[in-house]
Structure formats: structure tokens, C-alpha cells
Coordinates of C-alpha atoms (C1' of nucleotides) in Angstrom, one line a residue:
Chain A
X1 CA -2.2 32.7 8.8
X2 CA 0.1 33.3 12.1
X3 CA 3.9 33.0 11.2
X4 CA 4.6 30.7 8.9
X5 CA 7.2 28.1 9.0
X6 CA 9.4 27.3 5.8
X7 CA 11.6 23.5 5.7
X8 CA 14.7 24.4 3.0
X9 CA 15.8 20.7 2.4
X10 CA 18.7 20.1 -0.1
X11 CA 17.8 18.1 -3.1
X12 CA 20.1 14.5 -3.1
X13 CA 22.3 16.4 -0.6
X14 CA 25.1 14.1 -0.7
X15 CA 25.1 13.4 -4.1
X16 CA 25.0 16.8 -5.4
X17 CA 27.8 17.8 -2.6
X18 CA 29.8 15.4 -5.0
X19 CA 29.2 17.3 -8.0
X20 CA 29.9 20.5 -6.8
X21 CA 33.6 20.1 -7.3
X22 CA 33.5 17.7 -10.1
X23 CA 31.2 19.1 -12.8
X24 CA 31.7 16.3 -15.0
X25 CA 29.2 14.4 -12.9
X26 CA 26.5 16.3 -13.6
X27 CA 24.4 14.5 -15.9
X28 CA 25.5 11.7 -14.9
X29 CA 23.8 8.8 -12.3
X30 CA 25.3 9.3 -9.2
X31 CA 25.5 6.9 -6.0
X32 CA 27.1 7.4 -2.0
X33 CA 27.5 4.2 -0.4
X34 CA 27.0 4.1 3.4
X35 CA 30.1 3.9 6.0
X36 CA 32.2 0.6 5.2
X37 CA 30.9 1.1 1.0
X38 CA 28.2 -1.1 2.2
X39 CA 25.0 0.3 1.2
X40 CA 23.6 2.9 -0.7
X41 CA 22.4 6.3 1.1
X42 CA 22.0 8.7 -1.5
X43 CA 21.4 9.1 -5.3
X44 CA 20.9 11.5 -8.2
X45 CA 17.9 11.6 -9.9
X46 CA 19.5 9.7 -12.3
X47 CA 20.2 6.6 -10.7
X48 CA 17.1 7.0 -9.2
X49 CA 15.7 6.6 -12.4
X50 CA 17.6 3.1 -12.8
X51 CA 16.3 1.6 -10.3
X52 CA 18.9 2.2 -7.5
X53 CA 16.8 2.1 -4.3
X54 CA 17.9 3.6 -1.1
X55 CA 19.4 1.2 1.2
X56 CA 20.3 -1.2 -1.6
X57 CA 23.4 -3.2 -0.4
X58 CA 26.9 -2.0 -2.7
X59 CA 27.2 -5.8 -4.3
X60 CA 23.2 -5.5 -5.7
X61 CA 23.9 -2.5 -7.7
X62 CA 23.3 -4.1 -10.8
X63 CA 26.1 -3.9 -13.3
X64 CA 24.6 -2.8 -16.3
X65 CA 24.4 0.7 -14.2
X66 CA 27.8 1.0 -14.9
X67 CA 26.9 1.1 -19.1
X68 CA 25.3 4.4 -18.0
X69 CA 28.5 5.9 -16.4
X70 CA 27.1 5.2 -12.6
X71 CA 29.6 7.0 -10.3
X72 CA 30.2 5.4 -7.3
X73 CA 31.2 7.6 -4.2
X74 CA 32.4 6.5 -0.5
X75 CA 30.8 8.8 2.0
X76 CA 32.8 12.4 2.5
X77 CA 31.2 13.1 5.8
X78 CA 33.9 15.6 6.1
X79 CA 32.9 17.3 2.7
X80 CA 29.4 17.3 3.5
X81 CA 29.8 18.4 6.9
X82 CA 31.3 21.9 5.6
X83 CA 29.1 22.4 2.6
X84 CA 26.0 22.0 5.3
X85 CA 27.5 24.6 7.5
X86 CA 28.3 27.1 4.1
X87 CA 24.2 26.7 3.8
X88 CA 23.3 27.0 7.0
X89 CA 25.6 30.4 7.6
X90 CA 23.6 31.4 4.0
X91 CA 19.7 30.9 5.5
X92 CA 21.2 32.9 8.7
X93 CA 21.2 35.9 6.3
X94 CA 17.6 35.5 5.3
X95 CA 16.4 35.3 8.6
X96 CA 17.4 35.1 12.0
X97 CA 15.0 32.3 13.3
X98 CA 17.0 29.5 11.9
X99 CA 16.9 25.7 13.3
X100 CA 18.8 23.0 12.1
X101 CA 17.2 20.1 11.5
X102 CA 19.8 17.4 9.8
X103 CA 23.0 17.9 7.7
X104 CA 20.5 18.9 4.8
X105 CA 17.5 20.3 6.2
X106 CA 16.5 23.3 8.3
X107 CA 13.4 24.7 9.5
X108 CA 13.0 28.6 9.5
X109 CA 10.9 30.9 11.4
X110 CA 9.4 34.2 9.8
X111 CA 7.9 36.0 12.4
X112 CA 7.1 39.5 11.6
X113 CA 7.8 39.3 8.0
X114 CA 5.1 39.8 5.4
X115 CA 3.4 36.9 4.0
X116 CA 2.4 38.2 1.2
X117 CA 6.1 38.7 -0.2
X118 CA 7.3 35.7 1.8
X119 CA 7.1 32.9 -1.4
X120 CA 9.2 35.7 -3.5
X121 CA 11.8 36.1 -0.4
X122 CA 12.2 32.6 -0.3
X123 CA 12.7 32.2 -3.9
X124 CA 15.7 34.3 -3.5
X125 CA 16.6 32.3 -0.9
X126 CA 17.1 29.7 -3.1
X127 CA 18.7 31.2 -5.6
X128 CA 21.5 32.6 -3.4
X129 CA 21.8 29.1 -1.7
X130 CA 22.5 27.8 -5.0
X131 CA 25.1 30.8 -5.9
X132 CA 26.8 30.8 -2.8
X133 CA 27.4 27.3 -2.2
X134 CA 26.6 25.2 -5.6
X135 CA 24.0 23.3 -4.0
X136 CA 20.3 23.2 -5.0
X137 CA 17.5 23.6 -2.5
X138 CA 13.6 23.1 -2.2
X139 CA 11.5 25.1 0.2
X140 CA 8.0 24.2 1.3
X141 CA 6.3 26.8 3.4
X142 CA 3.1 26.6 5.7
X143 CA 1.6 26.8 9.0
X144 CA 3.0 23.8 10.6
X145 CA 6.5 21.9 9.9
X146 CA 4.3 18.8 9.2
X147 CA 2.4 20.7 6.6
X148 CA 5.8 22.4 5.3
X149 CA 7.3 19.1 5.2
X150 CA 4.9 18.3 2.5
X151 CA 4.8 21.5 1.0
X152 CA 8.5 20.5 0.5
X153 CA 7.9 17.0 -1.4
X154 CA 5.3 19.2 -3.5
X155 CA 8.0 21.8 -4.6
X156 CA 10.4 19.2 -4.9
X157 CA 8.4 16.7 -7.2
X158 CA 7.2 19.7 -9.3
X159 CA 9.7 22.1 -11.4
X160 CA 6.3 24.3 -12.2
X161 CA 7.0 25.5 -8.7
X162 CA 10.4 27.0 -9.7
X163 CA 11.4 25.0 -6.4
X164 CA 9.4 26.9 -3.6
X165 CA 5.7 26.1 -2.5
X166 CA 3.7 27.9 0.4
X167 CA 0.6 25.9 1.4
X168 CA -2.3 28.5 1.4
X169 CA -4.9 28.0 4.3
X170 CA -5.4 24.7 5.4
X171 CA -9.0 25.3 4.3
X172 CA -7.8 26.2 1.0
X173 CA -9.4 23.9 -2.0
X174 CA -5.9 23.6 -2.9
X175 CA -4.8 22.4 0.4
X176 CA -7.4 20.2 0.6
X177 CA -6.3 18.1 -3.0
X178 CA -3.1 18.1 -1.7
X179 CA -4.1 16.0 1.5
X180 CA -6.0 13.9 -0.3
X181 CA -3.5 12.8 -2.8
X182 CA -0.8 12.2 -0.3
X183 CA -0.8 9.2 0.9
X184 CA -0.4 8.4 4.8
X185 CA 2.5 6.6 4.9
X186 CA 4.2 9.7 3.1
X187 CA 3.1 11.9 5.9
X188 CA 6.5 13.0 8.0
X189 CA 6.1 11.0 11.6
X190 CA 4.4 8.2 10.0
X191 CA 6.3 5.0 9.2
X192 CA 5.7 1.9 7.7
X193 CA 3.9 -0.3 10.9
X194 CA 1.7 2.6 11.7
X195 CA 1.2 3.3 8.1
X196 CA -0.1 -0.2 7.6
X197 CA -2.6 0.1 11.0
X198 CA -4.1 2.9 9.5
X199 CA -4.9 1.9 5.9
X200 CA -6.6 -1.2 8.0
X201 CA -8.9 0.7 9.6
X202 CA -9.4 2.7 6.4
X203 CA -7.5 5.8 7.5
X204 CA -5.0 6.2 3.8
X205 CA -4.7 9.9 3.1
X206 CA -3.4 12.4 4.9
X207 CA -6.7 14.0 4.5
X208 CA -8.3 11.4 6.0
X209 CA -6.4 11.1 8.9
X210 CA -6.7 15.0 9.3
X211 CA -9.9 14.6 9.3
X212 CA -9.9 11.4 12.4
X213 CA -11.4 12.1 16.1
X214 CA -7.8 13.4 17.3
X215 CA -8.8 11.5 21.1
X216 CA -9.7 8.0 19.2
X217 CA -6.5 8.5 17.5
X218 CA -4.7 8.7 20.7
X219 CA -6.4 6.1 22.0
X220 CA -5.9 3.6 19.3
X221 CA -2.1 4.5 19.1
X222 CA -0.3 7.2 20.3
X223 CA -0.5 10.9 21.4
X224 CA 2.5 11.2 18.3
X225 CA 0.5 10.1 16.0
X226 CA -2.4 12.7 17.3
X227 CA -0.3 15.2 17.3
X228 CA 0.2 14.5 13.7
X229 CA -3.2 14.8 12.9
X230 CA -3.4 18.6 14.4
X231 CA -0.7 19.3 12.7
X232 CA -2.2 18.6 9.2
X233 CA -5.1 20.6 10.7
X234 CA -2.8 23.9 10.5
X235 CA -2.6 23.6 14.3
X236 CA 1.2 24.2 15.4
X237 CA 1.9 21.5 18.2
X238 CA 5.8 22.0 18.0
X239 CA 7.5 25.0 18.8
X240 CA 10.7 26.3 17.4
X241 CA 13.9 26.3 19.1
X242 CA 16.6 28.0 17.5
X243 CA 18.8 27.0 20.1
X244 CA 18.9 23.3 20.0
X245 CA 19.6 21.7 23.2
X246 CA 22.6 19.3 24.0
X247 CA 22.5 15.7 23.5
X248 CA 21.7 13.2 25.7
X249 CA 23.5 10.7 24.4
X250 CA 26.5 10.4 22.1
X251 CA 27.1 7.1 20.8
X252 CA 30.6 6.5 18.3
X253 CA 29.5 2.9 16.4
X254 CA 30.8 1.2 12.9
X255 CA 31.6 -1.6 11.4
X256 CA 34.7 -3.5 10.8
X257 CA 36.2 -3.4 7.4
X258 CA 36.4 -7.1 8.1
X259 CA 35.0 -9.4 10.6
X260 CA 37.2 -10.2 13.3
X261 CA 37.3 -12.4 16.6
X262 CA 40.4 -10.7 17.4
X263 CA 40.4 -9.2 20.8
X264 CA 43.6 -7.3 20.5
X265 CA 41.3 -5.8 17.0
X266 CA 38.1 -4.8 18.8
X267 CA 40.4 -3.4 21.9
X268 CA 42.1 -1.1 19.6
X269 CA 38.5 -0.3 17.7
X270 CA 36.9 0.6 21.4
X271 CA 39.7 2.8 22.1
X272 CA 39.3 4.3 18.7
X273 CA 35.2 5.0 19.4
X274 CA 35.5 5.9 23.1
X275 CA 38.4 8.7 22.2
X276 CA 36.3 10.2 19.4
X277 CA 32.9 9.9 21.5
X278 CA 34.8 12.0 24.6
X279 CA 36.0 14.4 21.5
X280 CA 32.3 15.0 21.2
X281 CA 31.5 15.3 24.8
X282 CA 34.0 18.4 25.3
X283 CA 33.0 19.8 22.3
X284 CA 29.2 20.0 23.7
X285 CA 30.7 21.0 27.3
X286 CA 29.1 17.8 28.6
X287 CA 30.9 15.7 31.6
X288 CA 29.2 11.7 31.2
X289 CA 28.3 9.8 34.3
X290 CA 28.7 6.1 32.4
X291 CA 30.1 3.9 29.0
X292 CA 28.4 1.5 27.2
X293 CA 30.2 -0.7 25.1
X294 CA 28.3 -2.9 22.8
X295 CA 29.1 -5.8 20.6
X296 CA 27.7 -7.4 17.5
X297 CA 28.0 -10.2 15.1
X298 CA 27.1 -9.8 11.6
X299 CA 22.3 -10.3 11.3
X300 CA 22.7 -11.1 7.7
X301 CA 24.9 -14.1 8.6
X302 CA 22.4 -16.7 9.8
X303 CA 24.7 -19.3 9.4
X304 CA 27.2 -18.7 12.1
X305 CA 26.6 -18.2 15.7
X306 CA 24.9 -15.0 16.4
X307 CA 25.6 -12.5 20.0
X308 CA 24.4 -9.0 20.0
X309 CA 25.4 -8.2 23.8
X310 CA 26.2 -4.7 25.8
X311 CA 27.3 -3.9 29.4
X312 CA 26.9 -0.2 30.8
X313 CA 29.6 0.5 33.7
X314 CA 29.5 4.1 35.8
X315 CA 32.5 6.6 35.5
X316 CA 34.2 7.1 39.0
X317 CA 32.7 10.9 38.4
X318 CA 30.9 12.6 36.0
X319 CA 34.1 13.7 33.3
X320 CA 35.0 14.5 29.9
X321 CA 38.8 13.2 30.4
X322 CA 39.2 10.3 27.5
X323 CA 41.4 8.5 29.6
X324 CA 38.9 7.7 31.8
X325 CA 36.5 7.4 29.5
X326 CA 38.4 4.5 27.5
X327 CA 39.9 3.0 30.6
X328 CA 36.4 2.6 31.5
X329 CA 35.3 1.4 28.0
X330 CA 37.8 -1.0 28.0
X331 CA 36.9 -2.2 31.5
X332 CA 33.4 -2.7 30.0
X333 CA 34.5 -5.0 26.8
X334 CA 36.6 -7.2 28.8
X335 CA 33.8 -7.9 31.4
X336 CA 31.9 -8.3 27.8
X337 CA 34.6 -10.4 26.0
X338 CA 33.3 -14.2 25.4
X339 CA 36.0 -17.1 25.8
X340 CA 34.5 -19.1 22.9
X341 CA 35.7 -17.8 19.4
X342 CA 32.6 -16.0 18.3
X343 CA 33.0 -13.7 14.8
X344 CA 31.9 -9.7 15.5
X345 CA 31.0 -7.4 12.9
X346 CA 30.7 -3.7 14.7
X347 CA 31.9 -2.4 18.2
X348 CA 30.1 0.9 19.7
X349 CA 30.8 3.3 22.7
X350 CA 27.6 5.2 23.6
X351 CA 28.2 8.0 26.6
X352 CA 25.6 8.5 28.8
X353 CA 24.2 10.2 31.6
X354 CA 25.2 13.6 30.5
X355 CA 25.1 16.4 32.7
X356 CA 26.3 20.5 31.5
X357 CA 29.7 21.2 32.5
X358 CA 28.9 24.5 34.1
X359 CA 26.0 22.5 36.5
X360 CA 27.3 19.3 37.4
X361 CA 25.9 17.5 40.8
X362 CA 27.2 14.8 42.1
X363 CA 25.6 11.5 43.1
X364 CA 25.9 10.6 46.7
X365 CA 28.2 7.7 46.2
X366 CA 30.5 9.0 43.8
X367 CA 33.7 9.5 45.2
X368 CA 34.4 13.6 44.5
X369 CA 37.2 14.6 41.7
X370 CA 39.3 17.3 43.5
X371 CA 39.9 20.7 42.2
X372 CA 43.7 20.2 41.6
X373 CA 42.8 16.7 39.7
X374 CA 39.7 18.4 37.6
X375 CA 41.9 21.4 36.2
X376 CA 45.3 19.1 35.3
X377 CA 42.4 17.1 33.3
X378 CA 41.0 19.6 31.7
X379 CA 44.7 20.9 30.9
X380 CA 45.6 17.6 29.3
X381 CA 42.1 17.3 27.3
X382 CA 42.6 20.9 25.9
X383 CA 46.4 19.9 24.9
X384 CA 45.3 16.8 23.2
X385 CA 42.5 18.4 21.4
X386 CA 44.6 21.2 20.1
X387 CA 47.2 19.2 19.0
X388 CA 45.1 16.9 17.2
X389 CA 43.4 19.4 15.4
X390 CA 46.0 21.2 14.3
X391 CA 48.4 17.7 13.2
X392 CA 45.3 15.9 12.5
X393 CA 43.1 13.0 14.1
X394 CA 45.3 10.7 15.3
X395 CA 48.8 13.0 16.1
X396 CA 47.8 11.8 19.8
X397 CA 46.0 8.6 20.6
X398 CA 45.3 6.6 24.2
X399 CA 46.8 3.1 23.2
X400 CA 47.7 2.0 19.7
X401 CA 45.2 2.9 17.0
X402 CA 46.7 2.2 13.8
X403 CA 45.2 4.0 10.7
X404 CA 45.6 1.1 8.6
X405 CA 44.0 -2.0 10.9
X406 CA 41.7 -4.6 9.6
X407 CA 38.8 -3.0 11.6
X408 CA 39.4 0.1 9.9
X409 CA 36.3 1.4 7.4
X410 CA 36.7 0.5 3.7
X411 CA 36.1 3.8 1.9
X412 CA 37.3 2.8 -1.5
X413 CA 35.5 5.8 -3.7
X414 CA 36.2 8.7 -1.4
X415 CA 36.2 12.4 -3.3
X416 CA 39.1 14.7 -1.7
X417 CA 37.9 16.5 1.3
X418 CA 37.8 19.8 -1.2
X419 CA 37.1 22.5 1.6
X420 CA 38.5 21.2 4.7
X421 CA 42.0 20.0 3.6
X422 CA 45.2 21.7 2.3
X423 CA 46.4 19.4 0.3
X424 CA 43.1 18.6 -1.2
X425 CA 42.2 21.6 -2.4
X426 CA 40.8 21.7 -6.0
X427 CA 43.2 22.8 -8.5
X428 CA 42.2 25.1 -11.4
X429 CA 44.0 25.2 -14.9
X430 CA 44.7 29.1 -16.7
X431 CA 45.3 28.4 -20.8
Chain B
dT1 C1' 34.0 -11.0 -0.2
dC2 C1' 30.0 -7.7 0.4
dT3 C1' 23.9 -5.3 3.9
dG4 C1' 25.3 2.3 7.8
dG5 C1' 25.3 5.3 11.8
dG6 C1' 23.4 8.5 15.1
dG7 C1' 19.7 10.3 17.2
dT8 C1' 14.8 11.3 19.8
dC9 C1' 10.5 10.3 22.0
dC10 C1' 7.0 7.3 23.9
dT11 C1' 5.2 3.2 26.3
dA12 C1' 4.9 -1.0 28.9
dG13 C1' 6.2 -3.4 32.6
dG14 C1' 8.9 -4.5 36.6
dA15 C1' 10.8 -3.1 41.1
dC16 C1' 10.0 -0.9 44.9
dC17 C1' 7.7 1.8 48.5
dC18 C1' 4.1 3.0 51.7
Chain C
dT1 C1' -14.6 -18.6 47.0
dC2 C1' -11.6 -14.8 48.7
dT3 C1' -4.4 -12.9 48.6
dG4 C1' -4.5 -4.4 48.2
dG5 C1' -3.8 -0.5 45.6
dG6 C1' -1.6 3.4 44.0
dG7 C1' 2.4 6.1 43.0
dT8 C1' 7.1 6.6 41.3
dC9 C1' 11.2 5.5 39.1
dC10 C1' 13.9 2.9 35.9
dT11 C1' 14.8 0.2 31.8
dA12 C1' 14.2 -2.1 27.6
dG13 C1' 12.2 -2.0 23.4
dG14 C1' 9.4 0.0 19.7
dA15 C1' 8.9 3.4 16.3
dC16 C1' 10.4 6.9 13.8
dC17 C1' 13.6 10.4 11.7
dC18 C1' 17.6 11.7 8.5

DNA sequence: TCTGGGGTCCTAGGACCC
DNA sequence: TCTGGGGTCCTAGGACCC
């Protein structure tokens, strides 16, 4: 087969980044709730085993989990943020085609590397992943990422494979049972509504949809959902790009720790996102062109009125400068702002319109930044940043953004930030 | 009391133009 | 009776992913 493609995906990323400085939880069922402690968003296998299901609001857990020593964690994005970039620096050693995926998965490219010692490479791979890092990984390897993605479930859901599967020609007898015991609403790219179209029309493996006319496919539904199909066929209809491209958006969003129809509440909150999405912009070496500000009341709450409204407003020039950005934010939420006392859930800034830094153009009616104005911007944004990042977050804020508002997440389960943080370091006892 | 956040791509349909 | 047609651009919304 031409060069294969391998997905490494960490097993219950989250929940084993938990364990890896706190031993005692292995073993034991362990759960990370969403942003807010609201819902859950990762497990162990064993609270997978009880009956914990992904997405599973916090208050539905049911209790006699805790009888089985269910650990409960607040999401560490901080934690898991470093121990993904420990992994990814580890596949970089393995090869140099590298492209991350997520914060726990990563496709890799093996071109020019001999397939028939590729399965024992990668099962090194592993083993140094797991060395270096504490974490445990599956790899599924195969001609195209939508076979390797379930190559991956296949190593993942069987400890016969020692944790690594290559897919053998798509033509393979092997390959073949595989396809037609998956069914097509497992297949990566295929969620539930199209999942549902299919097995109507009769269409419910993954061998039978490789085996659909790929133009009738296209027809019915999309030219996704065709290229799916090739895919399974072995033929590779996405390329690698191990140097992912910038965003095109960068949206800052949550929810309140407690409703609010406070104004002065969901200012501060706006000012909180719009500084932290402008972080995000410099650090891409993106300028946006315009802010969106959005506004929500709570879906599950039927009972009182609902609004789920947004208003997009142009920068005076395309910038990165966060006082700009969250004049122009808060420009946006008062135009927004509803006289009658309505109770919101979650504020978001999005920033769009995103142009490079280095090749910026400028729209006919935008007034032009001078030169002189441009580089005391950039000094202040530089100053800011450093100063923040060496004094923490919020040393230097635009407006008042107290740490300890109402609006401010609940994160009541949160591990120390073990390899980011001085003074959370863990500790180790000599006797 | 209590139900996440951040992305991408595709498509349909409206506005507008000639 | 009978009211063009085709191209382009933009936006909103759908679907999916982790």
C-alpha cells in the first residue's frame, strides 16, 4: 500500500491526565465534568462501566456511583493542555510528518519508512508515549485517516492488539469483516441524522456504504458523505498538512456560574471574553476586521422567557489591539442589551474576518491606522502580554474583571495545575 | 440549585447585477 | 394564457468533529 497513515489517539485523555499525578485513582471510576461542573466530558473505563454516559448533566450522576469511590474532577484545561504538548513533542521523535488533530489525537505520516516494520515501530511508539509522559495511547494504521480512524476503535476495543492495529489491504478478508461489523453511524464523518438516512435506505455498515455508487451518494446527500465512501475504499481524498493553517475564527464563549440579568455582570464577562479572544489573535499573528457578541438565556429553562440574540459590528481597521477590540465588543452588547429584565445564561465574543498580520489589505472604506499609531499598539499589546504572563492572567485587565464575580465558572473539583504552576508542583516524600 | 466550548465545511437561498 | 436567465457574493443554518 502507498504511505500509510497512523491516528495515535489517547485513551480517556482527560481522565487518565488526572491519574497521572494522583496514582491513587487508578482503579478507580473516574469522571471530568465540562466547563461550569455542568456536564460530563470524559470517563475511565470504569465509570464507563456504571453507566456514566458522555454528556450526562453533573446532578444525574447517580449517587450510588459514589459507593464505588467515583472521583469527580473539574476540567484542568491548563493540565491537559501541557501533557498534550509532552505527547505531541514525543510522536515528533518518531517521525517528522506529524499533524495535530485535537488535544488528544494526531495523525502521522510515514512516508518512506518500511511497512513491513511499521506496526513494530509504532508499538514502540507507544510504549515510549506511555514512559515519557504517563499517558496511554492507541494507534490504528491504514491507508486513509477514515480507515485509521477505525483501525483505532479496533486497537482500542481489543487488548489482543497490544494497543496498535494496521489495517492490511482494503481487499484484505480481514478488512472486509471489519467493515461489515462496523456499523455506519460509528464511521468517523457520519453523525446521527445522516446515520439514520442511511440505515433507511438500507445503507448500515460501513461495508455497505463502501460498497454504494459514490455519484448516487453525492446526489442523495453530500459530496462529504462521498468522500467518506472513497475513503473506506482505501482511496486517500485528504491530504496531510503538517502545517495546520490559522483560524478563521476565534470565538471566547461560557457560561455564568449563575444566571444573571445584571448588565454591569455580563459587561464585565464581555470584557473578560473579548481580552482573552484578542490574547488569541496575537498569538496566531492574526489582525480581525469585526466582533460578535452574542447573548443567551438558559434552552433547558422552558419556563421563563427565552432570547438567543447576536449583533456583528466592524473594527475601525483590521487590529489585534484589545482595546479596541473590547471597546468595540462592548459597543456591540449595548446596541444588544434589552430594556425588559430578561435572565442570560452565557455571553460569547467571536473575532472574525481574520486576515495574517504580515498581509493585511485594507478595505476601501476603512479609515487607515497610521504607522506611528500601529507600532505604540503593538508596543502596548506586547507589554500587556508580557506582563500577564509572567504575574499571571489577570496582573492587567481593560475595565474591572474581578476573579471572584458571580459570572465567574464554578470549578469546584479542580486537580492542581501539576506542570504549569510553581506552587502546584507535586510534592514527593523521602522515608 | 444544576445541562460545555470551540471549531470546520457545505449548502440553500436571497440580494444584486447585467 | 404569457412576467428572463444566469452568474456571483454573502449569510444563516445544518451537520459534524473533539
Amino acid at each position: 500500500m502507498r504511505a500509510p497513515i497512523a491516528l495515535v489517539d489517547c485513551n480517556n485523555f482527560y481522565a487518565s491526565c488526572e491519574r497521572v499525578f494522583r496514582p491513587r485513582l487508578h482503579g478507580l471510576p473516574v469522571v471530568v465534568l465540562s466547563n461550569n461542573d455542568g456536564c460530563v466530558i470524559a470517563r475511565s473505563q470504569e465509570a464507563i462501566d456504571l453507566g456514566i454516559t458522555m454528556g450526562m448533566p453533573a446532578h444525574h450522576i447517580p449517587p450510588e456511583t459514589r459507593r464505588h469511590g467515583l472521583e469527580l474532577c473539574s476540567s484542568n484545561y491548563e493540565l491537559y493542555g501541557d501533557m498534550s504538548a509532552r505527547v505531541l513533542a514525543t510522536l515528533h521523535t518518531f517521525t517528522p510528518l506529524v499533524e495535530p488533530y485535537s488535544i488528544d489525537e494526531s495523525w502521522l505520516g510515514f512516508e518512506g519508512f518500511d511497512t513491513s516494520t511499521l506496526a513494530a515501530h509504532c508499538h514502540d511508539l507507544r510504549h515510549t508515549v506511555h514512559r515519557w509522559t504517563g499517558l496511554p495511547v492507541s494507534v490504528g494504521i491504514a491507508p486513509t485517516r477514515t480507515l485509521a480512524k477505525l483501525a483505532n476503535r479496533h486497537a482500542k476495543k481489543h487488548p489482543g492488539t497490544g494497543g496498535v492495529f494496521m489495517l492490511e489491504g482494503v481487499h484484505h478478508p480481514e478488512t472486509q469483516a471489519l467493515l461489515a461489523r462496523t456499523p455506519v453511524g460509528d464511521i468517523w464523518g457520519i453523525g446521527g441524522r445522516v446515520a439514520v438516512r442511511l440505515q433507511a435506505l438500507g445503507i448500515d455498515t460501513a461495508l455497505a456504504l463502501a460498497q454504494a455508487q459514490p455519484s448516487w451518494l453525492r446526489q442523495q446527500f453530500s459530496v462529504v458523505l462521498e468522500r467518506t465512501a472513497r475513503e473506506l475504499c482505501g482511496i486517500n481524498c485528504i491530504e496531510m498538512n503538517d502545517a495546520p493553517d490559522s483560524r478563521k475564527m476565534i470565538m471566547t464563549s461560557r457560561s455564568f456560574g449563575k444566571v444573571t440579568s445584571n448588565r454591569r455582570d455580563i459587561e464585565e464577562a464581555v470584557r473578560a471574553h473579548a481580552s482573552n479572544s484578542a490574547l488569541r489573535l496575537r498569538a496566531q499573528r492574526s489582525l480581525a476586521g469585526a466582533v460578535m457578541v452574542m447573548l443567551r438565556t438558559n434552552p433547558h429553562m422552558r419556563h421563563l422567557s427565552q432570547d438567543h440574540t447576536r449583533i456583528t459590528l466592524p473594527l475601525p481597521w483590521p487590529t489585534d489591539n484589545t482595546f479596541d477590540i473590547v471597546r468595540t465588543a462592548q459597543n456591540a452588547l449595548a446596541r444588544l442589551w434589552k430594556p425588559q429584565r430578561i435572565v442570560y445564561q452565557k455571553c460569547g465574543v467571536q473575532l472574525m474576518d481574520l486576515v495574517d498580520i504580515d498581509g493585511q489589505q485594507l478595505d476601501v472604506f476603512q479609515t487607515p491606522q497610521s504607522n506611528d499609531e500601529r507600532q505604540r499598539s503593538d508596543h502596548l499589546m506586547a507589554t500587556l502580554d508580557q506582563l500577564n504572563a509572567r504575574f499571571g492572567r489577570h496582573t492587567v485587565t481593560v475595565g474591572m474583571q474581578r476573579s471572584d464575580a458571580d459570572w465567574q465558572l464554578r470549578c469546584a473539583y479542580r486537580s492542581n495545575r501539576w506542570t504549569t504552576r510553581w506552587d502546584e508542583l507535586p510534592g514527593a516524600r523521602l522515608t
